[in-house]
Amino acid sequence: MDLPFAENYKIKMVEPIYQSTRKQREKWIDEAHYNLFNLRSDQVFIDLLTDSGTGAMSDRQWGALMTGDESYAGSSSFHHLKDKVKEIFGFDYFLPVHQGRAAENVLFSVLVKEGQVVPGNSHFDTTKGHIEFRKAKAIDCTIDEAFDTNGGHPFKGNIDIEKLTNVLESHTKEQIPLIIVTLTCNSSGGQPVSMKNIKQIRAAADQYGIPVIFDSARFAENAWFIQNREEGYANKSIREIVAEMYQYADGMTMSSKKDGIVNIGGILAMRNENWYKQAMVFNIMYEGFNTYGGMAGRDMNALAVGLDEVTNGDYLENRIRQVHYLGNQLIDAGIPVQKPLGGHAVFVDAKSFLPRIPKEEYVAQTLAIELYLEAGVRGVEVGTLLADRDPETKQNRYPKLEFLRLAIPRRTYTNNHMDVVATGLMNIFERRNSIQSGFQIVEEAPIMRHFTVKLKQK
Ligand SMILES: *Cc1c(COP(=O)(O)O)cnc(C)c1O
């Protein structure tokens, strides 16, 4: 008999978590104004709010923390990380920042101006926020197949080259500061972008003289999908695939809280020296001196090791298998999820799950609250709350898809935890027709409202 698959690590340190009663959770979610971001972590049993900054570091990373160099200028930790960025991505110019949105803030301060447009594949919310904050516009050019949750397209993060070309054609070069390629595409379901598509984007960008920036939060997971799904890459290593992907980019922003497997930090890197010189000024103003940016020396050390681990050995196999272990249980139970399964999360199609809730009552948020009440599991809404209002008309933007995202932290939970999540959702699925109404907004912020919005039962 073949031996079954098992994780390629053992656990050296544990943190207790507590199961509460439904009665307790009813009280807590009411006190939190039906916003899961307002819960205390000890009110949550299994926390799938995000895979951002919630992973477990390795013993090598904890060791690297101890040898961090906290010199204000020129620390060896900065140079470790700079060398690692060059080795993996090939960029000469690197600035450390405190997280992904800080990289966006610094880079867009240099490149994005009022009235411009930034085409890309379902821009992440902070990316869109930083574009709109500068009174520019994010244009989503994701392929239509991404919005069909049942379609089997292997690369639903792809950019539709025709849509992109239309944007490039209908604007002047001066109106388009850059194209953003999000790897993997978080907002459309953790879906990867193929190498073929990356090459096509580059070719279109070159034709019109527009730079290409990779939003790289989950670059390694994207490479895994290329290795496993794209013809010609099965025998290439993750390192080789990443190197090939980044040949086609002029620069990158990265939240290292995802595929950096650290709890805080970010990367801004580029080829263009002129951009770098301008970015340094903003980095000093917003983040810190250029050899630490927003990071401690120890954090830069741990990130350098994390980048090494995420691109080597069986790490990605372990990671993605666990996400698919959860996803396949839901699929087997007939629960509608985004297919094929993505890399960091399972996206439950809330509109199909709860067809009786009108879109004005925040369908995915309603399902997220149900799952918390049922099992103490915290997921997150990726739907109308996240999509925010149109900056011009101030009307709610209703996205094509309403998801409950279950993001799996890296190396943190076991498959027993995944079983609890799956069973919780199956229980709700059984009684789904008894859920008749959703929520309404009581209070909201003018931008990125989902973090702080207050809701009440409709
Ligand atoms: C998380 C994320 C960001 C922003 O990073 P933070 O570290 O949260 O600021 C940007 N883009 C994508 C695709 C992300 O997943």
Short mmCIF file of C-alpha atoms and ligand atoms in Angstrom, two decimals:
data_model
loop_
_atom_site.label_atom_id
_atom_site.label_comp_id
_atom_site.label_asym_id
_atom_site.label_seq_id
_atom_site.Cartn_x
_atom_site.Cartn_y
_atom_site.Cartn_z
CA MET A 1 0.00 0.00 0.00
CA ASP A 2 1.20 3.54 -0.72
CA LEU A 3 1.82 5.52 2.42
CA PRO A 4 -0.62 8.41 2.87
CA PHE A 5 0.40 12.03 2.61
CA ALA A 6 1.55 13.74 5.81
CA GLU A 7 2.81 17.21 6.66
CA ASN A 8 6.56 17.69 6.32
CA TYR A 9 6.89 19.35 9.73
CA LYS A 10 6.22 18.59 13.37
CA ILE A 11 4.92 21.04 15.96
CA LYS A 12 7.26 22.49 18.55
CA MET A 13 5.06 25.10 20.21
CA VAL A 14 1.28 25.28 20.71
CA GLU A 15 -1.22 28.03 21.53
CA PRO A 16 -4.53 27.08 23.21
CA ILE A 17 -7.82 28.05 21.58
CA TYR A 18 -11.30 27.78 23.12
CA GLN A 19 -14.67 26.53 21.94
CA SER A 20 -17.55 28.74 23.11
CA THR A 21 -21.30 28.09 23.23
CA ARG A 22 -23.76 29.35 20.64
CA LYS A 23 -25.38 31.49 23.35
CA GLN A 24 -22.05 33.24 24.07
CA ARG A 25 -21.46 33.81 20.39
CA GLU A 26 -24.92 35.33 19.90
CA LYS A 27 -24.09 37.90 22.55
CA TRP A 28 -20.60 38.61 21.24
CA ILE A 29 -21.60 39.09 17.60
CA ASP A 30 -24.37 41.46 18.67
CA GLU A 31 -21.87 43.48 20.73
CA ALA A 32 -19.60 43.49 17.66
CA HIS A 33 -22.40 45.08 15.57
CA TYR A 34 -22.43 42.01 13.33
CA ASN A 35 -18.97 42.88 12.02
CA LEU A 36 -16.55 39.96 12.45
CA PHE A 37 -13.60 42.37 12.48
CA ASN A 38 -14.91 43.66 15.81
CA LEU A 39 -14.71 40.29 17.59
CA ARG A 40 -11.91 39.60 20.03
CA SER A 41 -9.75 36.70 18.91
CA ASP A 42 -10.59 34.76 22.08
CA GLN A 43 -14.23 34.84 21.00
CA VAL A 44 -13.21 32.84 17.91
CA PHE A 45 -12.40 29.11 17.85
CA ILE A 46 -10.99 28.74 14.34
CA ASP A 47 -9.92 31.99 12.73
CA LEU A 48 -10.11 31.97 8.95
CA LEU A 49 -10.58 35.74 8.68
CA THR A 50 -7.34 36.01 6.76
CA ASP A 51 -4.14 34.22 5.89
CA SER A 52 -2.36 37.56 6.29
CA GLY A 53 0.23 37.63 9.04
CA THR A 54 -1.41 34.66 10.76
CA GLY A 55 1.01 31.90 9.71
CA ALA A 56 3.40 29.98 11.95
CA MET A 57 7.09 30.73 11.50
CA SER A 58 9.61 27.90 11.33
CA ASP A 59 12.36 27.24 13.88
CA ARG A 60 14.81 28.65 11.32
CA GLN A 61 12.81 31.88 11.16
CA TRP A 62 12.64 32.18 14.95
CA GLY A 63 16.40 31.59 14.99
CA ALA A 64 16.89 34.33 12.40
CA LEU A 65 14.96 36.76 14.61
CA MET A 66 17.62 36.41 17.27
CA THR A 67 20.39 37.43 14.88
CA GLY A 68 18.58 40.47 13.49
CA ASP A 69 20.74 43.57 13.16
CA GLU A 70 18.91 46.62 14.51
CA SER A 71 21.35 49.23 13.17
CA TYR A 72 19.49 52.30 11.93
CA ALA A 73 21.51 52.45 8.72
CA GLY A 74 23.06 49.68 6.64
CA SER A 75 22.05 46.70 8.82
CA SER A 76 23.15 43.25 7.74
CA SER A 77 19.49 42.12 7.94
CA PHE A 78 18.62 44.64 5.22
CA HIS A 79 21.38 43.23 3.05
CA HIS A 80 20.25 39.62 3.66
CA LEU A 81 16.78 40.54 2.50
CA LYS A 82 17.96 42.68 -0.41
CA ASP A 83 20.13 39.77 -1.63
CA LYS A 84 17.23 37.34 -1.28
CA VAL A 85 14.94 39.66 -3.27
CA LYS A 86 17.56 39.85 -6.02
CA GLU A 87 18.11 36.08 -5.96
CA ILE A 88 14.43 35.15 -6.19
CA PHE A 89 12.86 38.00 -8.17
CA GLY A 90 15.83 39.53 -9.95
CA PHE A 91 15.24 43.16 -8.94
CA ASP A 92 18.21 45.42 -8.17
CA TYR A 93 16.33 48.10 -6.27
CA PHE A 94 14.57 47.15 -3.05
CA LEU A 95 12.84 49.10 -0.28
CA PRO A 96 11.51 47.45 2.88
CA VAL A 97 8.06 48.66 3.98
CA HIS A 98 5.77 47.74 6.86
CA GLN A 99 3.25 45.82 4.75
CA GLY A 100 1.77 45.48 1.25
CA ARG A 101 -0.35 48.63 1.27
CA ALA A 102 2.71 50.64 2.28
CA ALA A 103 4.51 49.42 -0.83
CA GLU A 104 1.48 50.55 -2.84
CA ASN A 105 1.44 53.91 -1.09
CA VAL A 106 5.13 54.58 -1.78
CA LEU A 107 5.10 53.36 -5.39
CA PHE A 108 1.82 55.04 -6.32
CA SER A 109 3.06 58.30 -4.78
CA VAL A 110 5.69 58.20 -7.53
CA LEU A 111 3.62 56.86 -10.40
CA VAL A 112 -0.13 57.45 -10.05
CA LYS A 113 -1.72 60.87 -10.65
CA GLU A 114 -5.23 62.28 -10.62
CA GLY A 115 -7.37 61.33 -13.63
CA GLN A 116 -5.26 58.32 -14.62
CA VAL A 117 -6.44 54.73 -15.03
CA VAL A 118 -4.77 51.55 -13.77
CA PRO A 119 -5.88 48.37 -15.54
CA GLY A 120 -5.42 45.01 -13.80
CA ASN A 121 -7.03 41.78 -12.64
CA SER A 122 -9.53 42.40 -9.81
CA HIS A 123 -7.34 44.85 -7.87
CA PHE A 124 -7.09 44.05 -4.17
CA ASP A 125 -9.06 46.42 -1.91
CA THR A 126 -6.03 48.34 -0.59
CA THR A 127 -4.65 48.61 -4.13
CA LYS A 128 -7.92 50.02 -5.38
CA GLY A 129 -8.08 52.25 -2.29
CA HIS A 130 -4.66 53.72 -3.00
CA ILE A 131 -5.56 54.30 -6.64
CA GLU A 132 -8.91 55.94 -5.87
CA PHE A 133 -7.41 57.98 -3.04
CA ARG A 134 -5.29 59.65 -5.75
CA LYS A 135 -8.46 60.27 -7.80
CA ALA A 136 -7.37 57.74 -10.39
CA LYS A 137 -9.42 54.75 -11.50
CA ALA A 138 -8.83 51.00 -11.27
CA ILE A 139 -10.14 49.15 -14.33
CA ASP A 140 -10.83 45.44 -13.86
CA CYS A 141 -9.81 43.44 -16.94
CA THR A 142 -10.15 39.94 -15.44
CA ILE A 143 -11.41 37.26 -17.85
CA ASP A 144 -15.18 36.66 -17.76
CA GLU A 145 -14.64 32.99 -16.83
CA ALA A 146 -13.52 34.18 -13.37
CA PHE A 147 -17.09 35.15 -12.59
CA ASP A 148 -18.53 31.72 -13.37
CA THR A 149 -17.91 29.84 -10.12
CA ASN A 150 -18.52 26.47 -11.75
CA GLY A 151 -16.37 26.87 -14.81
CA GLY A 152 -13.23 24.78 -14.73
CA HIS A 153 -10.85 27.40 -16.19
CA PRO A 154 -7.45 26.58 -14.64
CA PHE A 155 -6.26 30.23 -14.53
CA LYS A 156 -9.18 32.39 -13.48
CA GLY A 157 -6.82 35.15 -12.38
CA ASN A 158 -5.91 35.82 -16.02
CA ILE A 159 -6.30 39.22 -17.61
CA ASP A 160 -8.49 39.36 -20.70
CA ILE A 161 -6.03 40.66 -23.29
CA GLU A 162 -8.82 42.14 -25.39
CA LYS A 163 -10.21 44.11 -22.43
CA LEU A 164 -6.68 45.25 -21.57
CA THR A 165 -5.92 46.26 -25.14
CA ASN A 166 -9.17 48.25 -25.24
CA VAL A 167 -8.04 50.23 -22.19
CA LEU A 168 -4.56 50.76 -23.66
CA GLU A 169 -6.06 51.76 -27.00
CA SER A 170 -8.61 54.21 -25.64
CA HIS A 171 -6.22 56.17 -23.38
CA THR A 172 -2.98 58.00 -23.99
CA LYS A 173 0.28 56.61 -22.60
CA GLU A 174 0.30 59.47 -20.08
CA GLN A 175 -3.09 58.38 -18.74
CA ILE A 176 -1.89 54.88 -17.84
CA PRO A 177 0.93 54.87 -15.28
CA LEU A 178 1.06 51.08 -14.95
CA ILE A 179 -0.70 47.74 -15.29
CA ILE A 180 -1.17 45.73 -12.08
CA VAL A 181 -1.06 41.94 -12.19
CA THR A 182 -2.21 40.39 -8.92
CA LEU A 183 -0.62 36.99 -8.21
CA THR A 184 -2.68 35.09 -7.22
CA CYS A 185 -5.82 37.08 -7.75
CA ASN A 186 -7.28 37.40 -4.25
CA SER A 187 -10.53 39.19 -5.03
CA SER A 188 -11.63 36.72 -7.73
CA GLY A 189 -11.05 33.70 -5.51
CA GLY A 190 -7.31 33.16 -4.98
CA GLN A 191 -7.07 32.27 -8.64
CA PRO A 192 -3.75 32.04 -10.47
CA VAL A 193 -2.45 33.80 -13.57
CA SER A 194 -0.80 31.60 -16.20
CA MET A 195 2.69 32.15 -17.57
CA LYS A 196 1.19 32.41 -21.03
CA ASN A 197 -1.06 35.23 -19.84
CA ILE A 198 1.84 36.99 -18.12
CA LYS A 199 3.75 36.92 -21.43
CA GLN A 200 0.74 38.28 -23.31
CA ILE A 201 0.29 41.10 -20.79
CA ARG A 202 3.96 41.99 -21.19
CA ALA A 203 3.67 42.01 -24.97
CA ALA A 204 0.61 44.31 -24.86
CA ALA A 205 2.33 46.57 -22.31
CA ASP A 206 5.44 46.79 -24.48
CA GLN A 207 3.40 47.69 -27.52
CA TYR A 208 1.98 50.72 -25.68
CA GLY A 209 5.02 51.48 -23.54
CA ILE A 210 3.31 50.87 -20.17
CA PRO A 211 5.13 49.40 -17.12
CA VAL A 212 3.90 46.17 -15.50
CA ILE A 213 3.86 45.79 -11.71
CA PHE A 214 3.18 42.47 -9.97
CA ASP A 215 1.16 42.60 -6.77
CA SER A 216 3.03 39.64 -5.34
CA ALA A 217 1.34 38.68 -2.06
CA ARG A 218 0.96 35.03 -3.15
CA PHE A 219 3.58 34.76 -5.86
CA ALA A 220 4.74 31.28 -4.77
CA GLU A 221 1.24 29.81 -4.72
CA ASN A 222 0.81 31.23 -8.23
CA ALA A 223 4.02 29.48 -9.30
CA TRP A 224 2.71 26.20 -7.83
CA PHE A 225 -0.39 26.43 -10.01
CA ILE A 226 1.75 27.06 -13.08
CA GLN A 227 3.85 24.02 -12.17
CA ASN A 228 0.77 21.85 -11.66
CA ARG A 229 -1.61 23.14 -14.32
CA GLU A 230 0.30 24.69 -17.20
CA GLU A 231 1.81 22.64 -19.96
CA GLY A 232 5.58 22.58 -19.99
CA TYR A 233 6.14 23.47 -16.33
CA ALA A 234 5.71 20.14 -14.51
CA ASN A 235 9.45 19.54 -14.40
CA LYS A 236 10.50 23.08 -13.55
CA SER A 237 11.22 24.04 -9.94
CA ILE A 238 9.23 26.75 -8.15
CA ARG A 239 12.38 28.88 -8.13
CA GLU A 240 12.75 28.56 -11.91
CA ILE A 241 9.09 29.38 -12.48
CA VAL A 242 9.23 32.44 -10.19
CA ALA A 243 12.36 33.68 -11.96
CA GLU A 244 10.63 33.30 -15.31
CA MET A 245 7.46 35.08 -14.11
CA TYR A 246 9.38 38.09 -12.81
CA GLN A 247 11.39 38.58 -16.01
CA TYR A 248 8.18 40.10 -17.32
CA ALA A 249 7.70 42.64 -14.51
CA ASP A 250 9.13 46.12 -14.08
CA GLY A 251 8.58 46.00 -10.37
CA MET A 252 6.67 44.43 -7.50
CA THR A 253 4.74 45.32 -4.40
CA MET A 254 4.37 42.57 -1.83
CA SER A 255 2.68 41.96 1.46
CA SER A 256 5.12 39.58 3.12
CA LYS A 257 2.34 38.61 5.55
CA LYS A 258 1.23 36.04 2.99
CA ASP A 259 3.89 34.16 1.04
CA GLY A 260 6.68 35.71 3.13
CA ILE A 261 5.34 33.56 6.02
CA VAL A 262 6.02 36.34 8.51
CA ASN A 263 3.62 38.29 10.71
CA ILE A 264 4.42 41.76 9.39
CA GLY A 265 6.43 43.35 6.59
CA GLY A 266 6.44 44.19 2.92
CA ILE A 267 8.57 44.58 -0.16
CA LEU A 268 8.80 47.21 -2.88
CA ALA A 269 11.26 46.31 -5.62
CA MET A 270 11.93 47.52 -9.15
CA ARG A 271 14.35 47.71 -12.06
CA ASN A 272 14.07 51.44 -12.78
CA GLU A 273 16.66 53.49 -10.90
CA ASN A 274 14.79 56.70 -11.48
CA TRP A 275 11.62 55.37 -9.83
CA TYR A 276 13.74 54.05 -6.99
CA LYS A 277 15.28 57.46 -6.34
CA GLN A 278 11.85 59.06 -6.14
CA ALA A 279 10.40 56.19 -4.09
CA MET A 280 13.19 56.54 -1.52
CA VAL A 281 11.97 60.03 -0.64
CA PHE A 282 8.41 58.82 -0.01
CA ASN A 283 9.71 55.75 1.81
CA ILE A 284 11.64 57.94 4.24
CA MET A 285 8.58 60.12 4.80
CA TYR A 286 6.02 57.35 5.24
CA GLU A 287 7.97 54.28 6.39
CA GLY A 288 11.48 54.88 7.67
CA PHE A 289 15.05 55.14 6.48
CA ASN A 290 15.68 53.04 3.40
CA THR A 291 17.58 50.20 5.05
CA TYR A 292 14.70 49.35 7.39
CA GLY A 293 11.59 51.06 5.98
CA GLY A 294 8.77 49.88 8.19
CA MET A 295 10.57 46.81 9.51
CA ALA A 296 12.80 45.82 12.42
CA GLY A 297 16.09 44.16 11.49
CA ARG A 298 14.88 40.88 13.01
CA ASP A 299 11.73 40.98 10.88
CA MET A 300 13.79 41.45 7.72
CA ASN A 301 15.90 38.43 8.72
CA ALA A 302 12.84 36.25 9.29
CA LEU A 303 11.38 37.36 5.95
CA ALA A 304 14.58 36.44 4.09
CA VAL A 305 14.26 32.90 5.51
CA GLY A 306 10.50 32.83 4.79
CA LEU A 307 11.11 33.65 1.10
CA ASP A 308 13.56 30.79 1.01
CA GLU A 309 11.14 28.31 2.60
CA VAL A 310 8.13 29.28 0.51
CA THR A 311 10.05 28.58 -2.72
CA ASN A 312 11.75 25.36 -1.63
CA GLY A 313 10.94 21.72 -0.92
CA ASP A 314 7.44 20.50 -0.12
CA TYR A 315 6.16 23.64 1.56
CA LEU A 316 3.65 24.52 -1.19
CA GLU A 317 2.47 20.92 -1.55
CA ASN A 318 1.56 20.87 2.17
CA ARG A 319 -0.02 24.27 2.01
CA ILE A 320 -2.25 23.81 -0.99
CA ARG A 321 -3.23 20.25 -0.06
CA GLN A 322 -4.73 21.53 3.19
CA VAL A 323 -6.75 24.23 1.41
CA HIS A 324 -8.03 21.60 -1.02
CA TYR A 325 -8.75 19.15 1.82
CA LEU A 326 -11.31 21.63 3.15
CA GLY A 327 -12.59 22.64 -0.30
CA ASN A 328 -13.13 19.09 -1.49
CA GLN A 329 -15.21 18.23 1.59
CA LEU A 330 -17.51 21.15 0.78
CA ILE A 331 -17.71 20.16 -2.88
CA ASP A 332 -18.58 16.57 -1.92
CA ALA A 333 -21.40 17.92 0.28
CA GLY A 334 -22.83 19.88 -2.65
CA ILE A 335 -21.92 23.27 -1.20
CA PRO A 336 -21.30 25.85 -3.96
CA VAL A 337 -17.67 27.00 -3.96
CA GLN A 338 -15.42 28.72 -6.49
CA LYS A 339 -13.94 26.03 -8.74
CA PRO A 340 -11.26 25.10 -9.35
CA LEU A 341 -10.10 25.64 -5.76
CA GLY A 342 -7.58 28.43 -5.27
CA GLY A 343 -4.35 28.54 -3.29
CA HIS A 344 -4.94 30.22 0.04
CA ALA A 345 -8.65 30.04 0.71
CA VAL A 346 -11.93 28.39 -0.11
CA PHE A 347 -14.49 30.82 -1.50
CA VAL A 348 -18.08 29.81 -0.78
CA ASP A 349 -20.54 31.18 -3.33
CA ALA A 350 -22.97 32.87 -0.93
CA LYS A 351 -25.56 33.87 -3.55
CA SER A 352 -26.09 30.22 -4.54
CA PHE A 353 -25.88 29.10 -0.91
CA LEU A 354 -28.53 31.60 0.32
CA PRO A 355 -30.66 32.41 -2.74
CA ARG A 356 -33.46 33.88 -0.62
CA ILE A 357 -31.42 36.82 0.71
CA PRO A 358 -31.65 39.91 -1.54
CA LYS A 359 -28.35 41.49 -2.57
CA GLU A 360 -29.28 44.67 -0.67
CA GLU A 361 -29.06 42.64 2.57
CA TYR A 362 -25.39 41.59 2.27
CA VAL A 363 -25.63 37.91 1.39
CA ALA A 364 -22.02 36.85 2.06
CA GLN A 365 -21.93 38.76 5.35
CA THR A 366 -25.11 36.94 6.39
CA LEU A 367 -23.45 33.59 5.71
CA ALA A 368 -20.27 34.64 7.54
CA ILE A 369 -22.34 35.49 10.63
CA GLU A 370 -24.22 32.18 10.41
CA LEU A 371 -20.95 30.23 10.33
CA TYR A 372 -19.62 32.09 13.34
CA LEU A 373 -22.81 31.38 15.29
CA GLU A 374 -22.82 27.73 14.21
CA ALA A 375 -19.20 26.76 14.87
CA GLY A 376 -17.18 29.69 16.23
CA VAL A 377 -15.42 29.89 12.85
CA ARG A 378 -14.57 33.36 11.56
CA GLY A 379 -14.49 33.80 7.80
CA VAL A 380 -14.79 37.06 5.89
CA GLU A 381 -17.20 38.67 3.45
CA VAL A 382 -15.86 39.30 -0.05
CA GLY A 383 -18.93 40.90 -1.51
CA THR A 384 -20.95 44.09 -1.42
CA LEU A 385 -19.50 45.44 1.83
CA LEU A 386 -15.97 45.02 0.49
CA ALA A 387 -16.89 46.44 -2.92
CA ASP A 388 -17.80 49.73 -1.22
CA ARG A 389 -19.72 52.56 -2.83
CA ASP A 390 -18.97 54.09 -6.21
CA PRO A 391 -16.81 57.16 -5.46
CA GLU A 392 -18.85 59.28 -7.90
CA THR A 393 -22.44 58.12 -7.54
CA LYS A 394 -22.10 57.04 -3.85
CA GLN A 395 -24.29 54.05 -4.67
CA ASN A 396 -23.52 50.53 -3.44
CA ARG A 397 -21.47 48.59 -5.96
CA TYR A 398 -22.90 45.08 -6.29
CA PRO A 399 -20.14 42.73 -7.43
CA LYS A 400 -20.98 39.85 -9.73
CA LEU A 401 -20.03 37.40 -7.01
CA GLU A 402 -20.67 37.34 -3.27
CA PHE A 403 -18.20 35.13 -1.44
CA LEU A 404 -17.66 33.93 2.09
CA ARG A 405 -13.89 33.55 2.10
CA LEU A 406 -12.35 30.95 4.37
CA ALA A 407 -8.66 31.85 4.34
CA ILE A 408 -6.32 29.24 5.77
CA PRO A 409 -3.36 30.52 7.80
CA ARG A 410 -0.04 28.90 6.84
CA ARG A 411 1.17 25.96 8.98
CA THR A 412 -1.30 26.92 11.74
CA TYR A 413 -4.32 24.59 11.89
CA THR A 414 -4.64 20.82 11.48
CA ASN A 415 -7.04 18.93 9.25
CA ASN A 416 -9.22 18.23 12.33
CA HIS A 417 -9.86 21.97 12.41
CA MET A 418 -10.78 21.84 8.73
CA ASP A 419 -13.31 19.08 9.58
CA VAL A 420 -15.01 21.38 12.11
CA VAL A 421 -15.27 24.14 9.50
CA ALA A 422 -16.70 21.77 6.90
CA THR A 423 -19.26 20.26 9.29
CA GLY A 424 -20.35 23.72 10.46
CA LEU A 425 -21.04 24.77 6.89
CA MET A 426 -22.84 21.52 6.09
CA ASN A 427 -25.16 22.07 9.05
CA ILE A 428 -26.05 25.53 7.76
CA PHE A 429 -26.49 24.19 4.24
CA GLU A 430 -29.07 21.73 5.52
CA ARG A 431 -31.18 24.49 7.05
CA ARG A 432 -30.40 27.15 4.44
CA ASN A 433 -34.01 27.68 3.43
CA SER A 434 -34.90 28.78 6.94
CA ILE A 435 -32.53 31.76 6.61
CA GLN A 436 -34.81 34.43 5.16
CA SER A 437 -33.28 37.82 5.85
CA GLY A 438 -29.92 39.54 6.06
CA PHE A 439 -28.53 42.79 7.43
CA GLN A 440 -28.59 46.54 6.97
CA ILE A 441 -25.92 49.19 7.55
CA VAL A 442 -26.16 51.41 10.62
CA GLU A 443 -22.83 53.22 10.24
CA GLU A 444 -19.99 53.17 7.68
CA ALA A 445 -16.68 54.87 6.83
CA PRO A 446 -16.26 56.73 3.50
CA ILE A 447 -13.52 54.35 2.27
CA MET A 448 -12.75 50.69 3.04
CA ARG A 449 -15.92 50.51 5.09
CA HIS A 450 -15.91 46.73 5.62
CA PHE A 451 -13.33 46.98 8.43
CA THR A 452 -15.45 49.21 10.65
CA VAL A 453 -19.02 49.01 9.35
CA LYS A 454 -21.80 48.55 11.93
CA LEU A 455 -24.78 46.41 10.96
CA LYS A 456 -28.11 45.33 12.35
CA GLN A 457 -30.47 42.51 11.54
CA LYS A 458 -32.98 43.32 8.82
C1 LIG B 1 -2.84 41.52 1.48
C2 LIG B 1 -2.75 42.04 0.13
C3 LIG B 1 -2.35 43.36 -0.11
C4 LIG B 1 -2.08 44.37 0.98
O1 LIG B 1 -1.14 43.93 1.88
P1 LIG B 1 -1.15 44.32 3.44
O2 LIG B 1 0.07 43.67 3.96
O3 LIG B 1 -2.40 43.77 4.03
O4 LIG B 1 -1.09 45.79 3.53
C5 LIG B 1 -2.24 43.75 -1.43
N1 LIG B 1 -2.54 42.91 -2.44
C6 LIG B 1 -2.94 41.64 -2.23
C7 LIG B 1 -3.23 40.75 -3.40
C8 LIG B 1 -3.06 41.16 -0.95
O5 LIG B 1 -3.50 39.92 -0.76
#
